[in-house]
mmCIF file of C-alpha atoms in Angstrom:
data_model
loop_
_atom_site.group_PDB
_atom_site.id
_atom_site.type_symbol
_atom_site.label_atom_id
_atom_site.label_comp_id
_atom_site.label_asym_id
_atom_site.label_seq_id
_atom_site.Cartn_x
_atom_site.Cartn_y
_atom_site.Cartn_z
ATOM 1 C CA ASP K 1 1.914 4.496 22.843
ATOM 2 C CA HIS K 2 3.056 5.539 19.384
ATOM 3 C CA ARG K 3 6.092 7.651 18.876
ATOM 4 C CA ASP K 4 5.634 10.576 16.540
ATOM 5 C CA LEU K 5 7.859 9.283 13.755
ATOM 6 C CA HIS K 6 7.646 11.400 10.652
ATOM 7 C CA ILE K 7 8.410 9.370 7.588
ATOM 8 C CA GLU K 8 10.923 10.312 4.993
ATOM 9 C CA ALA K 9 11.036 8.390 1.757
ATOM 10 C CA HIS K 10 13.022 5.215 2.253
ATOM 11 C CA SER K 11 14.321 3.439 -0.824
ATOM 12 C CA PHE K 12 15.125 -0.213 -1.324
ATOM 13 C CA PRO K 13 16.961 -0.135 -4.683
ATOM 14 C CA THR K 14 18.944 -3.359 -4.249
ATOM 15 C CA ARG K 15 15.944 -5.633 -3.938
ATOM 16 C CA ARG K 16 13.373 -6.377 -6.599
ATOM 17 C CA SER K 17 10.018 -5.140 -5.384
ATOM 18 C CA SER K 18 8.313 -8.298 -6.612
ATOM 19 C CA ASP K 19 10.412 -10.235 -4.086
ATOM 20 C CA LEU K 20 8.585 -8.475 -1.264
ATOM 21 C CA ILE K 21 4.930 -9.036 -2.178
ATOM 22 C CA GLY K 22 4.998 -10.685 -5.551
ATOM 23 C CA ASN K 23 4.159 -13.867 -7.357
ATOM 24 C CA SER K 24 2.358 -16.521 -5.304
ATOM 25 C CA THR K 25 3.762 -15.381 -1.957
ATOM 26 C CA ASN K 26 1.536 -14.846 1.060
ATOM 27 C CA PHE K 27 2.292 -11.399 2.475
ATOM 28 C CA LYS K 28 1.242 -8.926 5.120
ATOM 29 C CA ILE K 29 1.824 -5.164 5.191
ATOM 30 C CA GLU K 30 0.990 -3.799 8.612
ATOM 31 C CA THR K 31 1.577 -0.399 10.204
ATOM 32 C CA TYR K 32 0.225 2.335 12.420
ATOM 33 C CA LEU K 33 -0.558 5.626 10.681
ATOM 34 C CA TYR K 34 -1.323 9.134 11.822
ATOM 35 C CA LEU K 35 -2.474 10.877 8.666
ATOM 36 C CA THR K 36 -2.687 14.657 8.489
ATOM 37 C CA GLY K 37 -4.213 14.880 5.014
ATOM 38 C CA SER K 38 -7.026 13.310 3.001
ATOM 39 C CA THR K 39 -5.406 13.428 -0.441
ATOM 40 C CA THR K 40 -4.067 10.407 -2.339
ATOM 41 C CA GLN K 41 -0.912 9.221 -0.562
ATOM 42 C CA MET K 42 1.715 6.553 -1.240
ATOM 43 C CA LEU K 43 2.260 3.939 1.454
ATOM 44 C CA ILE K 44 4.683 1.671 -0.396
ATOM 45 C CA GLY K 45 5.645 0.735 -3.930
ATOM 46 C CA ASN K 46 7.524 1.820 -7.011
ATOM 47 C CA LEU K 47 4.987 3.733 -9.106
ATOM 48 C CA ASN K 48 6.370 6.286 -11.515
ATOM 49 C CA ASN K 49 3.238 8.296 -12.240
ATOM 50 C CA ASN K 50 4.931 10.220 -15.076
ATOM 51 C CA THR K 51 5.604 7.068 -17.113
ATOM 52 C CA GLY K 52 2.899 4.777 -15.723
ATOM 53 C CA THR K 53 5.474 2.136 -14.816
ATOM 54 C CA GLY K 54 6.205 0.051 -11.743
ATOM 55 C CA SER K 55 5.577 -3.390 -10.302
ATOM 56 C CA TYR K 56 2.977 -2.514 -7.685
ATOM 57 C CA TRP K 57 2.019 0.256 -5.293
ATOM 58 C CA VAL K 58 -0.232 0.658 -2.276
ATOM 59 C CA THR K 59 -1.998 4.014 -2.070
ATOM 60 C CA LEU K 60 -4.180 5.513 0.633
ATOM 61 C CA ASN K 61 -7.269 7.646 -0.081
ATOM 62 C CA ASN K 62 -7.044 6.692 -3.738
ATOM 63 C CA THR K 63 -9.197 8.728 -6.136
ATOM 64 C CA PHE K 64 -8.223 6.993 -9.417
ATOM 65 C CA GLN K 65 -11.190 5.274 -11.127
ATOM 66 C CA VAL K 66 -12.877 3.968 -7.952
ATOM 67 C CA PRO K 67 -12.354 6.074 -4.800
ATOM 68 C CA SER K 68 -11.113 3.897 -1.928
ATOM 69 C CA GLN K 69 -9.460 3.997 1.482
ATOM 70 C CA ILE K 70 -6.637 1.752 0.292
ATOM 71 C CA SER K 71 -5.702 0.281 -3.058
ATOM 72 C CA LEU K 72 -3.161 -2.172 -4.393
ATOM 73 C CA ASP K 73 -2.369 -1.651 -8.070
ATOM 74 C CA GLY K 74 0.268 -3.000 -10.393
ATOM 75 C CA TYR K 75 1.227 -5.056 -13.391
ATOM 76 C CA SER K 76 0.907 -8.836 -13.247
ATOM 77 C CA THR K 77 3.523 -11.306 -14.388
ATOM 78 C CA THR K 78 1.576 -11.456 -17.669
ATOM 79 C CA GLY K 79 1.605 -7.646 -18.043
ATOM 80 C CA ALA K 80 -2.085 -7.211 -17.198
ATOM 81 C CA VAL K 81 -3.106 -4.359 -14.896
ATOM 82 C CA GLN K 82 -4.315 -5.541 -11.488
ATOM 83 C CA ARG K 83 -6.426 -3.250 -9.291
ATOM 84 C CA PHE K 84 -7.754 -4.039 -5.830
ATOM 85 C CA ARG K 85 -9.871 -1.480 -3.920
ATOM 86 C CA PHE K 86 -11.013 -1.591 -0.291
ATOM 87 C CA GLY K 87 -13.162 0.904 1.597
ATOM 88 C CA THR K 88 -15.212 2.036 -1.384
ATOM 89 C CA THR K 89 -18.480 2.873 0.401
ATOM 90 C CA ALA K 90 -19.710 6.324 -0.601
ATOM 91 C CA GLY K 91 -18.857 8.861 2.094
ATOM 92 C CA SER K 92 -16.185 6.583 3.602
ATOM 93 C CA THR K 93 -13.452 6.539 0.959
ATOM 94 C CA THR K 94 -10.795 8.310 3.015
ATOM 95 C CA LEU K 95 -8.974 6.994 6.043
ATOM 96 C CA PRO K 96 -9.420 8.792 9.372
ATOM 97 C CA LYS K 97 -6.961 11.622 9.933
ATOM 98 C CA ASP K 98 -5.519 13.277 13.034
ATOM 99 C CA THR K 99 -5.731 10.001 14.970
ATOM 100 C CA TRP K 100 -3.611 6.842 15.115
ATOM 101 C CA ILE K 101 -5.021 3.876 13.181
ATOM 102 C CA LYS K 102 -3.642 0.411 12.533
ATOM 103 C CA ILE K 103 -3.918 -0.863 8.973
ATOM 104 C CA LYS K 104 -3.151 -4.266 7.511
ATOM 105 C CA LEU K 105 -3.216 -5.505 3.912
ATOM 106 C CA GLU K 106 -2.842 -9.283 3.802
ATOM 107 C CA ARG K 107 -2.760 -11.990 1.164
ATOM 108 C CA VAL K 108 -3.324 -15.599 2.219
ATOM 109 C CA GLY K 109 -3.447 -18.057 -0.660
ATOM 110 C CA THR K 110 -5.310 -16.137 -3.354
ATOM 111 C CA LEU K 111 -7.380 -13.971 -0.982
ATOM 112 C CA LEU K 112 -6.434 -10.344 -0.365
ATOM 113 C CA SER K 113 -7.974 -8.586 2.673
ATOM 114 C CA PHE K 114 -7.762 -5.150 4.283
ATOM 115 C CA TYR K 115 -8.204 -4.266 7.972
ATOM 116 C CA ILE K 116 -8.497 -1.038 9.956
ATOM 117 C CA ASN K 117 -7.870 -1.447 13.694
ATOM 118 C CA ASP K 118 -8.148 -5.254 13.234
ATOM 119 C CA VAL K 119 -11.642 -5.031 11.670
ATOM 120 C CA GLN K 120 -11.934 -6.277 8.073
ATOM 121 C CA VAL K 121 -13.086 -3.635 5.582
ATOM 122 C CA GLY K 122 -15.228 -5.061 2.793
ATOM 123 C CA ALA K 123 -14.981 -8.555 1.395
ATOM 124 C CA SER K 124 -11.727 -10.341 0.591
ATOM 125 C CA GLN K 125 -10.774 -10.173 -3.086
ATOM 126 C CA THR K 126 -9.184 -12.847 -5.280
ATOM 127 C CA MET K 127 -5.590 -12.206 -6.331
ATOM 128 C CA ASN K 128 -4.446 -15.009 -8.645
ATOM 129 C CA LEU K 129 -1.345 -13.421 -10.209
ATOM 130 C CA GLY K 130 1.839 -11.949 -8.785
ATOM 131 C CA PHE K 131 3.505 -8.717 -9.871
ATOM 132 C CA ASN K 132 5.984 -8.152 -12.657
ATOM 133 C CA PRO K 133 9.460 -6.902 -11.626
ATOM 134 C CA SER K 134 10.384 -3.290 -12.432
ATOM 135 C CA SER K 135 13.639 -1.372 -12.224
ATOM 136 C CA ASN K 136 11.886 1.602 -10.581
ATOM 137 C CA VAL K 137 13.128 2.423 -7.077
ATOM 138 C CA TYR K 138 10.976 0.827 -4.400
ATOM 139 C CA ARG K 139 9.980 3.262 -1.620
ATOM 140 C CA VAL K 140 7.998 3.621 1.579
ATOM 141 C CA GLY K 141 6.071 6.883 1.831
ATOM 142 C CA LEU K 142 6.830 8.283 -1.635
ATOM 143 C CA SER K 143 6.240 7.293 -5.247
ATOM 144 C CA SER K 144 9.301 6.844 -7.474
ATOM 145 C CA ASP K 145 8.698 10.197 -9.169
ATOM 146 C CA GLY K 146 7.721 12.070 -5.993
ATOM 147 C CA ALA K 147 4.129 12.643 -7.169
ATOM 148 C CA TYR K 148 2.551 10.994 -4.106
ATOM 149 C CA GLN K 149 3.856 11.089 -0.559
ATOM 150 C CA LEU K 150 2.640 10.036 2.855
ATOM 151 C CA LEU K 151 1.321 12.988 4.872
ATOM 152 C CA GLY K 152 1.655 12.368 8.596
ATOM 153 C CA ALA K 153 3.479 9.840 10.714
ATOM 154 C CA ILE K 154 4.114 6.110 10.585
ATOM 155 C CA ASP K 155 5.092 3.630 13.276
ATOM 156 C CA SER K 156 5.925 -0.076 13.410
ATOM 157 C CA PHE K 157 5.956 -0.616 9.632
ATOM 158 C CA VAL K 158 6.240 -4.327 8.797
ATOM 159 C CA ILE K 159 6.240 -6.339 5.566
ATOM 160 C CA SER K 160 6.294 -10.082 6.084
ATOM 161 C CA THR K 161 6.039 -12.988 3.652
ATOM 162 C CA SER K 162 5.546 -16.703 3.996
#
């Protein structure tokens, strides 16, 4: 039973975004989504699309370079661009809409995995580096510059680290 919670952009300006899912930390981002659109949408992060800056960002239905259901992009602690794409099979690069789904993006050790409704999507990918800190505002459901937003509803949003 999911409540129909419509997300508004929530900011976390007092905490460095790299503290949440950065460096060598194991992390898990897990939530229920009810998407109403199939365009590129921001789940979490601090991307400023106008300047191309930020630590990291998680987008849904990404169309940049390699279309994917979910992507994790950002700048490593060495300044290198890191890009991870899941759900890249032709014809299946958008998440289901108009229905509740559970998604999870999880890093354990150096392996990054993505799940829809507790079923792994694609192979795990190696993530050796953490993310570089940025002063951009860290948000759920909206990019720092407002270019990408979450369309639909969100429930039980959790970020955990170990």
